[in-house]
Tab-separated table of C-alpha atoms and ligand atoms in Angstrom:
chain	number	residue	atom	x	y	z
A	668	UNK	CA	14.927	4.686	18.699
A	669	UNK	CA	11.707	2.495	17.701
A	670	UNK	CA	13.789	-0.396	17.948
A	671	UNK	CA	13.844	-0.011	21.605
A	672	UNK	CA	9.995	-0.124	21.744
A	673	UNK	CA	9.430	-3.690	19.326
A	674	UNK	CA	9.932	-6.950	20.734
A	675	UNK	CA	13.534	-8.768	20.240
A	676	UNK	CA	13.513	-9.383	16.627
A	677	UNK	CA	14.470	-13.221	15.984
A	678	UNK	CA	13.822	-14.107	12.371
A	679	UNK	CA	15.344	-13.322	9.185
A	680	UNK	CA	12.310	-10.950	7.617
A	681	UNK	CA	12.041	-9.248	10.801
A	682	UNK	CA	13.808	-6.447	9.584
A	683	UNK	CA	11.960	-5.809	6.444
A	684	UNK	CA	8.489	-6.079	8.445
A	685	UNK	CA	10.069	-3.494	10.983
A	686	UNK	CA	11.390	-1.430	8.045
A	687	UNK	CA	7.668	-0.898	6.841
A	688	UNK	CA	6.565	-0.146	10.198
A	689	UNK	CA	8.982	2.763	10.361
A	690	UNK	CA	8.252	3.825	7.060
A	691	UNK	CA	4.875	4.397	8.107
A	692	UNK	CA	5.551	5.583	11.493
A	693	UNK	CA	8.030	8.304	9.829
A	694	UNK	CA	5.928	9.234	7.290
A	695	UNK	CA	2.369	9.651	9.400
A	696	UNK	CA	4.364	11.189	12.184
A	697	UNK	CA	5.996	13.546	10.358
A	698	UNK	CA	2.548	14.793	8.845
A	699	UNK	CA	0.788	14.879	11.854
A	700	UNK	CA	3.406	17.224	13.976
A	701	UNK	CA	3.189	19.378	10.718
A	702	UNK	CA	-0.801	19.477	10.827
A	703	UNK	CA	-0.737	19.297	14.951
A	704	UNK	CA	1.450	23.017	14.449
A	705	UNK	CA	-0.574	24.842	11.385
A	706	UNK	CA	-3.540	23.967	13.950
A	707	UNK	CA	-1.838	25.527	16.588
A	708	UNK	CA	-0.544	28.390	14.688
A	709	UNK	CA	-4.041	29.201	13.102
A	710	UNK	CA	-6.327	29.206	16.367
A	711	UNK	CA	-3.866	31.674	17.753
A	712	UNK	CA	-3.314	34.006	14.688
A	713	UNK	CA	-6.329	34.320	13.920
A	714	UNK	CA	-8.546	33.670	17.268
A	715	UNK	CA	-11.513	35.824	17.697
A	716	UNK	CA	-10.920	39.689	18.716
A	717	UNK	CA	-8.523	40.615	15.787
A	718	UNK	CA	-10.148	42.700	12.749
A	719	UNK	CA	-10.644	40.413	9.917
A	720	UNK	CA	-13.202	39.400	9.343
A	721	UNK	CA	-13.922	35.467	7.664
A	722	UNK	CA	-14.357	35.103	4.335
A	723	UNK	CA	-16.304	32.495	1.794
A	724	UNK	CA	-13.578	30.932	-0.026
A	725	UNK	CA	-15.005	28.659	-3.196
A	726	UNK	CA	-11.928	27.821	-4.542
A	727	UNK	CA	-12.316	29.161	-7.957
A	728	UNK	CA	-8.769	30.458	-8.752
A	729	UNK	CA	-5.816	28.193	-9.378
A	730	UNK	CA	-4.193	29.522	-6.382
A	731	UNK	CA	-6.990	28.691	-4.381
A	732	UNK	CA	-7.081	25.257	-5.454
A	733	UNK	CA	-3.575	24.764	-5.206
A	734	UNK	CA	-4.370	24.463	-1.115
A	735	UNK	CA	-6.252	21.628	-1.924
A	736	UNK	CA	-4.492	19.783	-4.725
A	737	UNK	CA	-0.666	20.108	-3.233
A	738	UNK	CA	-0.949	18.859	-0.546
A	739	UNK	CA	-3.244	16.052	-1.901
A	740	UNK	CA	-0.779	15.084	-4.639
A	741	UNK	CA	2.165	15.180	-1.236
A	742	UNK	CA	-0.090	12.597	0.213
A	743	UNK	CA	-0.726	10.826	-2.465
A	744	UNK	CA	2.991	10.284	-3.592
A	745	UNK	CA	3.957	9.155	-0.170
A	746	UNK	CA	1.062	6.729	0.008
A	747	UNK	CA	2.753	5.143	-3.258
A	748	UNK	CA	6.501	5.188	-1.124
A	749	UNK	CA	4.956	3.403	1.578
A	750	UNK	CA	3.117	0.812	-0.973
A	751	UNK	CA	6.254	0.003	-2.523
A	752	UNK	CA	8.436	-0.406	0.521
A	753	UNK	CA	5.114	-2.874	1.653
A	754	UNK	CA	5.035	-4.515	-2.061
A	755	UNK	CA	8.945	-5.003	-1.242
A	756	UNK	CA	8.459	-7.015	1.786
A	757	UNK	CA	5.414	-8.819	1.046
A	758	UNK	CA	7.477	-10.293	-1.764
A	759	UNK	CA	10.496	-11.643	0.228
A	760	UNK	CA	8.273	-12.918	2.450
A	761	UNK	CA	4.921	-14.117	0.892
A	762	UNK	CA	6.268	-15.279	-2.299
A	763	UNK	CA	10.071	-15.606	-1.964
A	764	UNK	CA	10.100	-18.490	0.563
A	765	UNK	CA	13.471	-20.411	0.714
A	766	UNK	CA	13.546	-23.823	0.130
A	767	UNK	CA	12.235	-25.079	3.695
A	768	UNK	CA	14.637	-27.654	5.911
A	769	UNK	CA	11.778	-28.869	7.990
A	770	UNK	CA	7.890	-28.811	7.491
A	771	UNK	CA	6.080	-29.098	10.562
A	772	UNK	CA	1.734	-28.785	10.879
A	773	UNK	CA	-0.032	-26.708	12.659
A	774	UNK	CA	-2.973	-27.425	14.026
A	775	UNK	CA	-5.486	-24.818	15.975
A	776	UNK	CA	-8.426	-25.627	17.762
A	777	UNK	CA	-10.271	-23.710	20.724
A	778	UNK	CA	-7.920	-23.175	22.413
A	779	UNK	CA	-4.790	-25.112	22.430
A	780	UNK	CA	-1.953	-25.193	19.167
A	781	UNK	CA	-0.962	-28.599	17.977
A	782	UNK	CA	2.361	-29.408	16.504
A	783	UNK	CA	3.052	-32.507	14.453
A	784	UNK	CA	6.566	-33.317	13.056
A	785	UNK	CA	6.618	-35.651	10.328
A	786	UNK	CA	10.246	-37.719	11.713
A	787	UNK	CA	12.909	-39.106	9.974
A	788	UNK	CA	11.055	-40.495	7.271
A	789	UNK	CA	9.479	-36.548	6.122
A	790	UNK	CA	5.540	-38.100	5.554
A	791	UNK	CA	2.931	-37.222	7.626
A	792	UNK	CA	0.387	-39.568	8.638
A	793	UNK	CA	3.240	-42.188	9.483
A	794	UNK	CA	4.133	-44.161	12.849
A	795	UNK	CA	6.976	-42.048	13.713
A	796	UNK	CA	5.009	-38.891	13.159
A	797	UNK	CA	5.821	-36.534	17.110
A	798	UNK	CA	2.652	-34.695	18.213
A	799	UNK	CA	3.915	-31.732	20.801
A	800	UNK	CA	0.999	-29.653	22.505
A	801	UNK	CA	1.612	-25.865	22.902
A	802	UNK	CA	5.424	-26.110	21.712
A	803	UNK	CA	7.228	-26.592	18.771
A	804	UNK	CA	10.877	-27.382	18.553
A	805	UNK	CA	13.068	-25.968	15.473
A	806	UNK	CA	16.804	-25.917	14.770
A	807	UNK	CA	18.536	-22.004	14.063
A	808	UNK	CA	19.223	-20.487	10.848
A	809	UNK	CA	17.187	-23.288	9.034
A	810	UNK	CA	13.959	-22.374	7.112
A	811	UNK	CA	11.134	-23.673	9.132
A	812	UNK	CA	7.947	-24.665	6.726
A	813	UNK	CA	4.528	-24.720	9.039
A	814	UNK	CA	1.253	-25.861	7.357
A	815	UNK	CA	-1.443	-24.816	9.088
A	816	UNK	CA	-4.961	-25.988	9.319
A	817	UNK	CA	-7.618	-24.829	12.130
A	818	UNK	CA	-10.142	-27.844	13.525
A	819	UNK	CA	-12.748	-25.213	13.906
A	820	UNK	CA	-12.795	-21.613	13.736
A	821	UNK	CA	-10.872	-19.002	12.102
A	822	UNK	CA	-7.699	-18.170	14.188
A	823	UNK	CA	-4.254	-16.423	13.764
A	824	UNK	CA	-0.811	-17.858	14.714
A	825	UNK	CA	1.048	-15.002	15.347
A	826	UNK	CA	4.947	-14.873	16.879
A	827	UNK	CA	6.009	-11.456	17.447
A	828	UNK	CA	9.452	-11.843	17.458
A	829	UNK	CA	9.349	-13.408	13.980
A	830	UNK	CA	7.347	-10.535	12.766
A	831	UNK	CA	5.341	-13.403	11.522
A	832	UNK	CA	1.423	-13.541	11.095
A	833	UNK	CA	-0.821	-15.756	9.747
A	834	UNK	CA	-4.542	-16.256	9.671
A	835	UNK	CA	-6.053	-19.822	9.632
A	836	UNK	CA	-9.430	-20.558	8.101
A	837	UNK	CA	-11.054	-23.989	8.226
A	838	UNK	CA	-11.218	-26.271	5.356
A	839	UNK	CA	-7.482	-24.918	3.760
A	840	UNK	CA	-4.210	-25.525	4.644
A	841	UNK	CA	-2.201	-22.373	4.926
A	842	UNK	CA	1.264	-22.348	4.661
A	843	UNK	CA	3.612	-20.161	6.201
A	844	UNK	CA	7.827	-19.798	7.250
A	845	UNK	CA	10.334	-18.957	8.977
A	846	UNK	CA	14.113	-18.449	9.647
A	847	UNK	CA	14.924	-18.316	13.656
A	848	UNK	CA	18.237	-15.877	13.779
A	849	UNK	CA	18.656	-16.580	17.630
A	850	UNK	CA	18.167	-19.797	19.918
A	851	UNK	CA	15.158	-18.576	22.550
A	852	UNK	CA	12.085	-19.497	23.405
A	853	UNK	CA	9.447	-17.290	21.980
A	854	UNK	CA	5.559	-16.967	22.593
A	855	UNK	CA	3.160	-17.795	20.227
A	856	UNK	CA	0.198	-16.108	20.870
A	857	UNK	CA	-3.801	-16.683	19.016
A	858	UNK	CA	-4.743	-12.937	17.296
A	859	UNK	CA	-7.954	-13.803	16.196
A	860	UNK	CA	-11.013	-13.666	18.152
A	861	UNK	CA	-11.695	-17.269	18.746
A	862	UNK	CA	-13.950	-17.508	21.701
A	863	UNK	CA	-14.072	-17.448	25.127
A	864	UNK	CA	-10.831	-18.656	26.309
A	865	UNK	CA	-8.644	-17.038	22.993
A	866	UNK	CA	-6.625	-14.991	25.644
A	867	UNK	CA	-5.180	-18.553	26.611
A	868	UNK	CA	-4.185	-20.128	23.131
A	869	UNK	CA	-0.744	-19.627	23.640
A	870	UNK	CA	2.544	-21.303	22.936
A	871	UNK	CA	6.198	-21.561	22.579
A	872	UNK	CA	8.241	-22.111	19.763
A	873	UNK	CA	11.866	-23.330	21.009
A	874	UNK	CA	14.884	-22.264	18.893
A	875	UNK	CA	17.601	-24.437	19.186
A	876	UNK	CA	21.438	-24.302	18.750
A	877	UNK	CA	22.491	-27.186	16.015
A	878	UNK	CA	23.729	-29.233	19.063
A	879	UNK	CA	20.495	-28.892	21.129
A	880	UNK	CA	18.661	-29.459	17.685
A	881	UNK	CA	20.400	-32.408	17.334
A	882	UNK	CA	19.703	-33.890	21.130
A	883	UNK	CA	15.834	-33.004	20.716
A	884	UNK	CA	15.943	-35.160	17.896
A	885	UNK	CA	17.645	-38.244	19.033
A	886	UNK	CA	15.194	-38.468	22.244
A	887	UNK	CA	12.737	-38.869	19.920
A	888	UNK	CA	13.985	-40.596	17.069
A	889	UNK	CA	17.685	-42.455	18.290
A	890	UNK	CA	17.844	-44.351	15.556
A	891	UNK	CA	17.348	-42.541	12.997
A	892	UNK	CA	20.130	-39.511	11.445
A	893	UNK	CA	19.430	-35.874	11.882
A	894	UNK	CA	17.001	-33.987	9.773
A	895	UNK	CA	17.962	-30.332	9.347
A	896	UNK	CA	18.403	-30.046	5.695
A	897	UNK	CA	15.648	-30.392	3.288
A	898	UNK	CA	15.104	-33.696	1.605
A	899	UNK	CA	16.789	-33.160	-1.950
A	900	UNK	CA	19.960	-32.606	0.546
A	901	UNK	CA	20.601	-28.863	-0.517
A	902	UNK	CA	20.722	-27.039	3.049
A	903	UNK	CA	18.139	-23.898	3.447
A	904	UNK	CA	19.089	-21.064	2.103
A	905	UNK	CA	20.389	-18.642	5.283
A	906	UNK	CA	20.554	-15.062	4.692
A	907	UNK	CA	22.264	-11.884	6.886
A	908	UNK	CA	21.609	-12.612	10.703
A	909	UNK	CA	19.128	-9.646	11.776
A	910	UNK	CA	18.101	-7.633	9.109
B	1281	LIG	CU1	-7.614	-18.871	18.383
């Protein structure tokens, strides 16, 4: 049903970010409807007009406190579901990073995003380094390493339908991935506060089938073969489709 709601989910963590989401969705709604009724219940059944009177209740009797400790403990041991279903994800995705096919930097300044590919020969800082302005150009189903750094403030690259976000301080490089399951076009959008014109530091990234991939490539680098594989030769590591 929620699925219907969340943008198009394109990456290979996607699912697990979603599967939190629901978690907590379940879990909160589920509580609330059950508070939302007792509320209801209680201002009718005992709304003013009927007999009883109120009483001072100090909780002094184990069955008193019981009110207050059951449903704390409930809480409590749902709180730790949800943290491990989060611990689960954060895992696969913030320290369970496949070995990445291409490494591309990011770099965000007020209020544009800055892509730099490192060509055929993997170093940055060399002649046949590609700078692209507001897009960046990936193959599908190949682990995409970005390395971000920020020329000025603090900003966040964030693509929706990766599920993937990332906050960018000055002075550090950040690193992030991802694994495109679809070949799209999908928006890249700033989601941190970054000054005037933040509502217009967007982009694209560009997911491309292996044969698109590999045209890209030779308009800007005929001469040289086809980098989709990491250097060492061993091809990213590709996992189930959608998650
Ligand atoms: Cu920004």
């Amino acid at each position: 049903m929620i699925e219907n709601w969340l943008p198009l989910n394109a990456s290979t963590f996607g699912g697990d970010v979603d599967g939190v989401f629901r978690l907590i969705l379940y879990v909160v709604g589920a509580w609330f409807i059950l508070a939302e009724v007792l509320l209801l219940f209680f201002v009718i059944r005992y709304r003013r007009g009927r007999r009883e009177r109120a009483v001072y209740v100090r909780g002094e009797t184990a069955s008193q406190l019981a009110w207050i400790l059951v449903p704390g403990l409930i809480v409590l041991l749902l709180d730790l579901g949800i943290d491990a279903g989060g611990a689960r994800a954060w895992v696969k995705i913030k320290e369970q990073s496949p070995a990445a096919a291409i490494t591309a930097r990011v770099t965000a300044e007020r209020f544009a995003w800055l892509f730099t590919y490192p060509g055929p020969d993997g170093q940055f800082g060399t002649k046949d380094d590609l700078w692209e302005v507001g897009t960046l150009h990936v193959p599908v189903g190949r682990a995409v390493e970005l390395e971000m750094i920020s020329m000025d403030v603090i900003h966040s690259f964030a693509v929706p339908n990766f599920r993937l976000r990332q906050d960018i301080l000055p002075g550090r490089t950040i690193k992030a991935w991802f694994e495109a399951t679809k070949p799209g076009s999908y928006e890249i959008e700033c989601t941190e506060l970054c000054g005037t014109d933040h509502y217009k530091m967007q982009g694209v990234i560009v997911v491309l089938g292996a044969k698109d991939y590999e045209h890209w490539w030779q308009e800007h680098w005929p001469a040289a073969p086809v980098i989709s594989q990491n250097r060492a030769g061993r091809p990213a590591a590709t996992r189930g489709s959608d998650g």
